[in-house]
Amino acid sequence: MKGQTLIEVLVALGISGIIIAAIVTLVTVSLQSAQFTKEQHLATEYAQEGMEEMRTLRDTQWATFLSYVPSSGSLRSFCLDQNTRTLRNASSCGQNLGTFVRKVEFQKDVDPCIGNAAKVNVYVLWRDSKCQQTGISDEFALYCHQVKLSSCFSNTNVLPTP
């Protein structure tokens, strides 16, 4: 009888350990998912803010806006740091929004922005524990998560229809 009771206790402890491990795993995954969702929401807000800055620049300083746009088919990248409206020319932006990186790219005459329009891409990049790359200079590889917004800008004045 004593041996049978000992086996029952060991089985019960084993099952309890498995249940506790499953609960801990579930809570950990849930917390990581919540953190990722929070970071993705914040990155989306930063990208929208960056696109609004580019729209404001186009509306108020067209000549300055044009100075960022390259010749047809090429690409120019800039950094849009926190609390500034000035684009910084740099090959690597670093974490310019807390733990996030915000980059702005300009292209001319690329699909779907053809004619006298410039394509503007705003990227917000970030890393977490799932990002395995380290010690590399390519920000798009180093920061394995991103939000990208794209828009076509031109100086065409749109008039409301009566």
mmCIF file of N, CA and C in Angstrom, residues 49-162:
data_model
loop_
_atom_site.group_PDB
_atom_site.id
_atom_site.type_symbol
_atom_site.label_atom_id
_atom_site.label_comp_id
_atom_site.label_asym_id
_atom_site.label_seq_id
_atom_site.Cartn_x
_atom_site.Cartn_y
_atom_site.Cartn_z
ATOM 1 N N GLU A 49 2.477 59.924 -38.138
ATOM 2 C CA GLU A 49 3.013 61.244 -37.805
ATOM 3 C C GLU A 49 4.057 61.671 -38.836
ATOM 4 N N GLY A 50 4.919 60.749 -39.236
ATOM 5 C CA GLY A 50 5.930 61.051 -40.249
ATOM 6 C C GLY A 50 5.307 61.404 -41.586
ATOM 7 N N MET A 51 4.266 60.684 -41.981
ATOM 8 C CA MET A 51 3.596 60.971 -43.246
ATOM 9 C C MET A 51 2.905 62.331 -43.182
ATOM 10 N N GLU A 52 2.324 62.667 -42.054
ATOM 11 C CA GLU A 52 1.708 63.993 -41.886
ATOM 12 C C GLU A 52 2.754 65.100 -41.976
ATOM 13 N N GLU A 53 3.943 64.852 -41.428
ATOM 14 C CA GLU A 53 5.025 65.840 -41.540
ATOM 15 C C GLU A 53 5.402 66.061 -43.002
ATOM 16 N N MET A 54 5.448 64.984 -43.770
ATOM 17 C CA MET A 54 5.779 65.112 -45.200
ATOM 18 C C MET A 54 4.665 65.838 -45.950
ATOM 19 N N ARG A 55 3.435 65.581 -45.583
ATOM 20 C CA ARG A 55 2.299 66.270 -46.210
ATOM 21 C C ARG A 55 2.344 67.764 -45.877
ATOM 22 N N THR A 56 2.651 68.092 -44.631
ATOM 23 C CA THR A 56 2.768 69.495 -44.223
ATOM 24 C C THR A 56 3.917 70.171 -44.957
ATOM 25 N N LEU A 57 5.043 69.469 -45.088
ATOM 26 C CA LEU A 57 6.184 70.022 -45.819
ATOM 27 C C LEU A 57 5.807 70.290 -47.268
ATOM 28 N N ARG A 58 5.104 69.366 -47.896
ATOM 29 C CA ARG A 58 4.672 69.552 -49.282
ATOM 30 C C ARG A 58 3.738 70.749 -49.397
ATOM 31 N N ASP A 59 2.810 70.883 -48.464
ATOM 32 C CA ASP A 59 1.814 71.951 -48.533
ATOM 33 C C ASP A 59 2.385 73.331 -48.232
ATOM 34 N N THR A 60 3.393 73.407 -47.371
ATOM 35 C CA THR A 60 3.889 74.711 -46.926
ATOM 36 C C THR A 60 5.230 75.109 -47.536
ATOM 37 N N GLN A 61 6.037 74.135 -47.960
ATOM 38 C CA GLN A 61 7.371 74.435 -48.489
ATOM 39 C C GLN A 61 7.666 73.515 -49.678
ATOM 40 N N TRP A 62 6.962 73.748 -50.770
ATOM 41 C CA TRP A 62 7.081 72.871 -51.933
ATOM 42 C C TRP A 62 8.516 72.785 -52.451
ATOM 43 N N ALA A 63 9.233 73.894 -52.486
ATOM 44 C CA ALA A 63 10.613 73.884 -52.994
ATOM 45 C C ALA A 63 11.509 73.016 -52.104
ATOM 46 N N THR A 64 11.328 73.115 -50.801
ATOM 47 C CA THR A 64 12.107 72.277 -49.882
ATOM 48 C C THR A 64 11.746 70.810 -50.069
ATOM 49 N N PHE A 65 10.455 70.536 -50.206
ATOM 50 C CA PHE A 65 10.010 69.163 -50.447
ATOM 51 C C PHE A 65 10.681 68.600 -51.700
ATOM 52 N N LEU A 66 10.686 69.395 -52.771
ATOM 53 C CA LEU A 66 11.298 68.952 -54.031
ATOM 54 C C LEU A 66 12.793 68.690 -53.891
ATOM 55 N N SER A 67 13.450 69.404 -52.978
ATOM 56 C CA SER A 67 14.893 69.207 -52.814
ATOM 57 C C SER A 67 15.223 67.807 -52.280
ATOM 58 N N TYR A 68 14.264 67.142 -51.661
ATOM 59 C CA TYR A 68 14.476 65.785 -51.156
ATOM 60 C C TYR A 68 14.208 64.721 -52.220
ATOM 61 N N VAL A 69 13.472 65.080 -53.255
ATOM 62 C CA VAL A 69 13.074 64.111 -54.277
ATOM 63 C C VAL A 69 14.218 63.920 -55.268
ATOM 64 N N PRO A 70 14.650 62.684 -55.506
ATOM 65 C CA PRO A 70 15.759 62.441 -56.433
ATOM 66 C C PRO A 70 15.298 62.486 -57.884
ATOM 67 N N SER A 71 16.244 62.309 -58.779
ATOM 68 C CA SER A 71 15.884 62.215 -60.195
ATOM 69 C C SER A 71 15.120 60.911 -60.426
ATOM 70 N N SER A 72 14.512 60.812 -61.567
ATOM 71 C CA SER A 72 13.638 59.674 -61.872
ATOM 72 C C SER A 72 14.316 58.334 -61.623
ATOM 73 N N GLY A 73 13.569 57.457 -60.965
ATOM 74 C CA GLY A 73 14.012 56.088 -60.771
ATOM 75 C C GLY A 73 14.943 55.836 -59.604
ATOM 76 N N SER A 74 15.574 56.865 -59.065
ATOM 77 C CA SER A 74 16.495 56.640 -57.952
ATOM 78 C C SER A 74 15.771 56.824 -56.617
ATOM 79 N N LEU A 75 16.494 56.561 -55.544
ATOM 80 C CA LEU A 75 15.927 56.562 -54.199
ATOM 81 C C LEU A 75 16.814 57.388 -53.283
ATOM 82 N N ARG A 76 16.189 58.194 -52.419
ATOM 83 C CA ARG A 76 16.930 58.938 -51.394
ATOM 84 C C ARG A 76 16.290 58.656 -50.048
ATOM 85 N N SER A 77 17.136 58.394 -49.046
ATOM 86 C CA SER A 77 16.660 58.071 -47.702
ATOM 87 C C SER A 77 17.105 59.132 -46.710
ATOM 88 N N PHE A 78 16.224 59.401 -45.761
ATOM 89 C CA PHE A 78 16.492 60.392 -44.721
ATOM 90 C C PHE A 78 15.974 59.860 -43.391
ATOM 91 N N CYS A 79 16.443 60.478 -42.323
ATOM 92 C CA CYS A 79 15.963 60.165 -40.983
ATOM 93 C C CYS A 79 15.043 61.292 -40.530
ATOM 94 N N LEU A 80 13.956 60.931 -39.892
ATOM 95 C CA LEU A 80 13.051 61.921 -39.308
ATOM 96 C C LEU A 80 13.030 61.660 -37.815
ATOM 97 N N ASP A 81 13.845 62.441 -37.094
ATOM 98 C CA ASP A 81 14.016 62.232 -35.665
ATOM 99 C C ASP A 81 12.814 62.734 -34.877
ATOM 100 N N GLN A 82 12.799 62.356 -33.612
ATOM 101 C CA GLN A 82 11.717 62.760 -32.724
ATOM 102 C C GLN A 82 11.784 64.261 -32.457
ATOM 103 N N ASN A 83 10.617 64.875 -32.381
ATOM 104 C CA ASN A 83 10.470 66.295 -32.052
ATOM 105 C C ASN A 83 11.182 67.222 -33.034
ATOM 106 N N THR A 84 11.227 66.840 -34.294
ATOM 107 C CA THR A 84 11.804 67.708 -35.312
ATOM 108 C C THR A 84 11.043 67.528 -36.614
ATOM 109 N N ARG A 85 11.083 68.551 -37.433
ATOM 110 C CA ARG A 85 10.479 68.477 -38.763
ATOM 111 C C ARG A 85 11.542 68.459 -39.845
ATOM 112 N N THR A 86 12.790 68.464 -39.435
ATOM 113 C CA THR A 86 13.897 68.510 -40.373
ATOM 114 C C THR A 86 14.359 67.097 -40.696
ATOM 115 N N LEU A 87 14.473 66.810 -41.978
ATOM 116 C CA LEU A 87 14.983 65.514 -42.404
ATOM 117 C C LEU A 87 16.502 65.536 -42.341
ATOM 118 N N ARG A 88 17.062 64.469 -41.819
ATOM 119 C CA ARG A 88 18.510 64.343 -41.673
ATOM 120 C C ARG A 88 19.001 63.305 -42.669
ATOM 121 N N ASN A 89 19.985 63.688 -43.480
ATOM 122 C CA ASN A 89 20.553 62.766 -44.458
ATOM 123 C C ASN A 89 21.548 61.864 -43.747
ATOM 124 N N ALA A 90 21.277 60.577 -43.737
ATOM 125 C CA ALA A 90 22.167 59.637 -43.065
ATOM 126 C C ALA A 90 21.971 58.248 -43.649
ATOM 127 N N SER A 91 23.051 57.492 -43.690
ATOM 128 C CA SER A 91 22.930 56.121 -44.191
ATOM 129 C C SER A 91 22.269 55.224 -43.154
ATOM 130 N N SER A 92 22.441 55.563 -41.877
ATOM 131 C CA SER A 92 21.825 54.799 -40.798
ATOM 132 C C SER A 92 21.249 55.777 -39.785
ATOM 133 N N CYS A 93 19.996 55.576 -39.418
ATOM 134 C CA CYS A 93 19.329 56.524 -38.518
ATOM 135 C C CYS A 93 19.566 56.210 -37.050
ATOM 136 N N GLY A 94 19.788 54.962 -36.703
ATOM 137 C CA GLY A 94 19.854 54.588 -35.298
ATOM 138 C C GLY A 94 18.479 54.737 -34.667
ATOM 139 N N GLN A 95 18.397 54.488 -33.403
ATOM 140 C CA GLN A 95 17.113 54.585 -32.711
ATOM 141 C C GLN A 95 16.802 56.056 -32.458
ATOM 142 N N ASN A 96 16.062 56.667 -33.378
ATOM 143 C CA ASN A 96 15.789 58.098 -33.294
ATOM 144 C C ASN A 96 14.410 58.416 -32.721
ATOM 145 N N LEU A 97 13.689 57.392 -32.276
ATOM 146 C CA LEU A 97 12.388 57.564 -31.611
ATOM 147 C C LEU A 97 12.324 56.607 -30.427
ATOM 148 N N GLY A 98 13.122 56.846 -29.418
ATOM 149 C CA GLY A 98 13.178 55.896 -28.308
ATOM 150 C C GLY A 98 13.810 54.600 -28.792
ATOM 151 N N THR A 99 13.047 53.513 -28.776
ATOM 152 C CA THR A 99 13.555 52.224 -29.249
ATOM 153 C C THR A 99 13.216 51.976 -30.716
ATOM 154 N N PHE A 100 12.648 52.953 -31.385
ATOM 155 C CA PHE A 100 12.224 52.825 -32.780
ATOM 156 C C PHE A 100 13.162 53.601 -33.705
ATOM 157 N N VAL A 101 13.127 53.238 -34.981
ATOM 158 C CA VAL A 101 13.867 53.932 -36.032
ATOM 159 C C VAL A 101 12.844 54.418 -37.046
ATOM 160 N N ARG A 102 12.895 55.717 -37.392
ATOM 161 C CA ARG A 102 11.987 56.228 -38.430
ATOM 162 C C ARG A 102 12.809 56.742 -39.603
ATOM 163 N N LYS A 103 12.515 56.193 -40.779
ATOM 164 C CA LYS A 103 13.186 56.575 -42.024
ATOM 165 C C LYS A 103 12.137 57.041 -43.017
ATOM 166 N N VAL A 104 12.547 57.974 -43.869
ATOM 167 C CA VAL A 104 11.680 58.462 -44.940
ATOM 168 C C VAL A 104 12.436 58.280 -46.253
ATOM 169 N N GLU A 105 11.768 57.669 -47.229
ATOM 170 C CA GLU A 105 12.361 57.476 -48.550
ATOM 171 C C GLU A 105 11.563 58.245 -49.591
ATOM 172 N N PHE A 106 12.291 58.839 -50.531
ATOM 173 C CA PHE A 106 11.675 59.562 -51.648
ATOM 174 C C PHE A 106 12.080 58.883 -52.950
ATOM 175 N N GLN A 107 11.116 58.727 -53.846
ATOM 176 C CA GLN A 107 11.365 58.217 -55.193
ATOM 177 C C GLN A 107 10.532 59.026 -56.168
ATOM 178 N N LYS A 108 10.996 59.099 -57.412
ATOM 179 C CA LYS A 108 10.243 59.817 -58.439
ATOM 180 C C LYS A 108 10.010 58.898 -59.624
ATOM 181 N N ASP A 109 8.827 59.031 -60.204
ATOM 182 C CA ASP A 109 8.441 58.254 -61.386
ATOM 183 C C ASP A 109 8.530 56.746 -61.160
ATOM 184 N N VAL A 110 8.001 56.281 -60.051
ATOM 185 C CA VAL A 110 7.894 54.842 -59.800
ATOM 186 C C VAL A 110 6.420 54.510 -59.610
ATOM 187 N N ASP A 111 6.057 53.329 -60.004
ATOM 188 C CA ASP A 111 4.670 52.894 -59.908
ATOM 189 C C ASP A 111 4.225 52.894 -58.455
ATOM 190 N N PRO A 112 3.115 53.421 -58.089
ATOM 191 C CA PRO A 112 2.056 54.003 -58.906
ATOM 192 C C PRO A 112 2.168 55.516 -59.061
ATOM 193 N N CYS A 113 3.272 56.088 -58.626
ATOM 194 C CA CYS A 113 3.437 57.546 -58.633
ATOM 195 C C CYS A 113 4.197 57.973 -59.888
ATOM 196 N N ILE A 114 3.503 58.101 -60.978
ATOM 197 C CA ILE A 114 4.166 58.463 -62.227
ATOM 198 C C ILE A 114 3.820 59.899 -62.597
ATOM 199 N N GLY A 115 4.559 60.438 -63.519
ATOM 200 C CA GLY A 115 4.340 61.826 -63.915
ATOM 201 C C GLY A 115 5.110 62.758 -63.010
ATOM 202 N N ASN A 116 4.450 63.784 -62.539
ATOM 203 C CA ASN A 116 5.097 64.788 -61.696
ATOM 204 C C ASN A 116 4.881 64.483 -60.215
ATOM 205 N N ALA A 117 4.801 63.204 -59.862
ATOM 206 C CA ALA A 117 4.526 62.826 -58.475
ATOM 207 C C ALA A 117 5.745 62.150 -57.856
ATOM 208 N N ALA A 118 5.873 62.316 -56.560
ATOM 209 C CA ALA A 118 6.939 61.663 -55.803
ATOM 210 C C ALA A 118 6.311 60.628 -54.880
ATOM 211 N N LYS A 119 6.935 59.478 -54.813
ATOM 212 C CA LYS A 119 6.487 58.448 -53.876
ATOM 213 C C LYS A 119 7.261 58.629 -52.584
ATOM 214 N N VAL A 120 6.532 58.686 -51.480
ATOM 215 C CA VAL A 120 7.146 58.829 -50.166
ATOM 216 C C VAL A 120 6.797 57.590 -49.350
ATOM 217 N N ASN A 121 7.831 56.929 -48.841
ATOM 218 C CA ASN A 121 7.659 55.798 -47.929
ATOM 219 C C ASN A 121 8.146 56.224 -46.558
ATOM 220 N N VAL A 122 7.338 55.991 -45.543
ATOM 221 C CA VAL A 122 7.763 56.225 -44.165
ATOM 222 C C VAL A 122 7.830 54.858 -43.490
ATOM 223 N N TYR A 123 9.009 54.535 -42.977
ATOM 224 C CA TYR A 123 9.222 53.271 -42.276
ATOM 225 C C TYR A 123 9.449 53.552 -40.801
ATOM 226 N N VAL A 124 8.875 52.725 -39.959
ATOM 227 C CA VAL A 124 9.222 52.712 -38.544
ATOM 228 C C VAL A 124 9.621 51.274 -38.227
ATOM 229 N N LEU A 125 10.839 51.123 -37.738
ATOM 230 C CA LEU A 125 11.417 49.803 -37.469
ATOM 231 C C LEU A 125 11.648 49.642 -35.976
ATOM 232 N N TRP A 126 11.585 48.399 -35.500
ATOM 233 C CA TRP A 126 11.922 48.119 -34.111
ATOM 234 C C TRP A 126 12.333 46.663 -33.962
ATOM 235 N N ARG A 127 12.975 46.373 -32.837
ATOM 236 C CA ARG A 127 13.418 45.011 -32.528
ATOM 237 C C ARG A 127 12.800 44.550 -31.217
ATOM 238 N N ASP A 128 12.775 43.245 -31.080
ATOM 239 C CA ASP A 128 12.419 42.644 -29.806
ATOM 240 C C ASP A 128 13.221 41.359 -29.654
ATOM 241 N N SER A 129 12.860 40.531 -28.699
ATOM 242 C CA SER A 129 13.630 39.311 -28.438
ATOM 243 C C SER A 129 13.570 38.312 -29.590
ATOM 244 N N LYS A 130 12.639 38.476 -30.506
ATOM 245 C CA LYS A 130 12.527 37.560 -31.643
ATOM 246 C C LYS A 130 13.498 37.915 -32.772
ATOM 247 N N CYS A 131 14.085 39.089 -32.722
ATOM 248 C CA CYS A 131 15.033 39.507 -33.753
ATOM 249 C C CYS A 131 16.385 38.862 -33.451
ATOM 250 N N GLN A 132 16.853 38.025 -34.346
ATOM 251 C CA GLN A 132 18.073 37.256 -34.104
ATOM 252 C C GLN A 132 19.330 37.938 -34.624
ATOM 253 N N GLN A 133 19.193 38.864 -35.574
ATOM 254 C CA GLN A 133 20.359 39.498 -36.185
ATOM 255 C C GLN A 133 21.010 40.486 -35.215
ATOM 256 N N THR A 134 22.323 40.461 -35.155
ATOM 257 C CA THR A 134 23.084 41.432 -34.360
ATOM 258 C C THR A 134 24.348 41.799 -35.125
ATOM 259 N N GLY A 135 24.878 42.962 -34.827
ATOM 260 C CA GLY A 135 26.152 43.376 -35.389
ATOM 261 C C GLY A 135 26.156 43.608 -36.889
ATOM 262 N N ILE A 136 25.011 43.941 -37.463
ATOM 263 C CA ILE A 136 24.962 44.236 -38.893
ATOM 264 C C ILE A 136 24.530 45.677 -39.082
ATOM 265 N N SER A 137 24.876 46.251 -40.223
ATOM 266 C CA SER A 137 24.594 47.669 -40.437
ATOM 267 C C SER A 137 23.274 47.919 -41.161
ATOM 268 N N ASP A 138 22.702 46.916 -41.810
ATOM 269 C CA ASP A 138 21.440 47.098 -42.524
ATOM 270 C C ASP A 138 20.292 47.168 -41.518
ATOM 271 N N GLU A 139 19.718 48.357 -41.375
ATOM 272 C CA GLU A 139 18.663 48.531 -40.373
ATOM 273 C C GLU A 139 17.435 47.676 -40.658
ATOM 274 N N PHE A 140 17.142 47.427 -41.925
ATOM 275 C CA PHE A 140 15.972 46.620 -42.246
ATOM 276 C C PHE A 140 16.164 45.161 -41.840
ATOM 277 N N ALA A 141 17.408 44.691 -41.750
ATOM 278 C CA ALA A 141 17.675 43.334 -41.276
ATOM 279 C C ALA A 141 17.842 43.307 -39.761
ATOM 280 N N LEU A 142 18.468 44.335 -39.212
ATOM 281 C CA LEU A 142 18.708 44.386 -37.774
ATOM 282 C C LEU A 142 17.408 44.532 -36.994
ATOM 283 N N TYR A 143 16.542 45.406 -37.458
ATOM 284 C CA TYR A 143 15.249 45.614 -36.812
ATOM 285 C C TYR A 143 14.224 44.793 -37.590
ATOM 286 N N CYS A 144 13.832 43.661 -37.041
ATOM 287 C CA CYS A 144 13.064 42.689 -37.827
ATOM 288 C C CYS A 144 11.571 43.004 -37.905
ATOM 289 N N HIS A 145 11.108 44.045 -37.262
ATOM 290 C CA HIS A 145 9.698 44.433 -37.360
ATOM 291 C C HIS A 145 9.613 45.818 -37.997
ATOM 292 N N GLN A 146 8.580 46.032 -38.810
ATOM 293 C CA GLN A 146 8.438 47.344 -39.441
ATOM 294 C C GLN A 146 6.986 47.644 -39.760
ATOM 295 N N VAL A 147 6.711 48.937 -39.772
ATOM 296 C CA VAL A 147 5.460 49.474 -40.309
ATOM 297 C C VAL A 147 5.874 50.367 -41.466
ATOM 298 N N LYS A 148 5.204 50.229 -42.598
ATOM 299 C CA LYS A 148 5.526 51.031 -43.783
ATOM 300 C C LYS A 148 4.256 51.688 -44.292
ATOM 301 N N LEU A 149 4.322 53.004 -44.482
ATOM 302 C CA LEU A 149 3.243 53.751 -45.116
ATOM 303 C C LEU A 149 3.795 54.377 -46.388
ATOM 304 N N SER A 150 3.022 54.341 -47.454
ATOM 305 C CA SER A 150 3.433 54.921 -48.734
ATOM 306 C C SER A 150 2.354 55.849 -49.245
ATOM 307 N N SER A 151 2.798 56.922 -49.901
ATOM 308 C CA SER A 151 1.849 57.858 -50.491
ATOM 309 C C SER A 151 2.508 58.552 -51.673
ATOM 310 N N CYS A 152 1.681 59.011 -52.593
ATOM 311 C CA CYS A 152 2.153 59.782 -53.745
ATOM 312 C C CYS A 152 1.867 61.258 -53.482
ATOM 313 N N PHE A 153 2.865 62.098 -53.705
ATOM 314 C CA PHE A 153 2.712 63.529 -53.495
ATOM 315 C C PHE A 153 3.003 64.276 -54.791
ATOM 316 N N SER A 154 2.207 65.292 -55.046
ATOM 317 C CA SER A 154 2.479 66.192 -56.165
ATOM 318 C C SER A 154 2.040 67.585 -55.744
ATOM 319 N N ASN A 155 2.332 68.571 -56.588
ATOM 320 C CA ASN A 155 1.924 69.939 -56.252
ATOM 321 C C ASN A 155 0.638 70.328 -56.954
ATOM 322 N N THR A 156 -0.069 69.361 -57.483
ATOM 323 C CA THR A 156 -1.325 69.648 -58.161
ATOM 324 C C THR A 156 -2.356 70.095 -57.140
ATOM 325 N N ASN A 157 -2.918 71.248 -57.369
ATOM 326 C CA ASN A 157 -3.968 71.734 -56.481
ATOM 327 C C ASN A 157 -5.289 71.097 -56.872
ATOM 328 N N VAL A 158 -5.879 70.405 -55.943
ATOM 329 C CA VAL A 158 -7.161 69.759 -56.196
ATOM 330 C C VAL A 158 -8.262 70.716 -55.762
ATOM 331 N N LEU A 159 -9.151 71.015 -56.677
ATOM 332 C CA LEU A 159 -10.256 71.919 -56.374
ATOM 333 C C LEU A 159 -11.513 71.105 -56.096
ATOM 334 N N PRO A 160 -12.272 71.479 -55.084
ATOM 335 C CA PRO A 160 -13.497 70.731 -54.804
ATOM 336 C C PRO A 160 -14.508 70.917 -55.930
ATOM 337 N N THR A 161 -15.226 69.870 -56.216
ATOM 338 C CA THR A 161 -16.262 69.969 -57.248
ATOM 339 C C THR A 161 -17.505 70.602 -56.658
ATOM 340 N N PRO A 162 -18.178 71.439 -57.452
ATOM 341 C CA PRO A 162 -19.369 72.121 -56.918
ATOM 342 C C PRO A 162 -20.532 71.171 -56.729
#
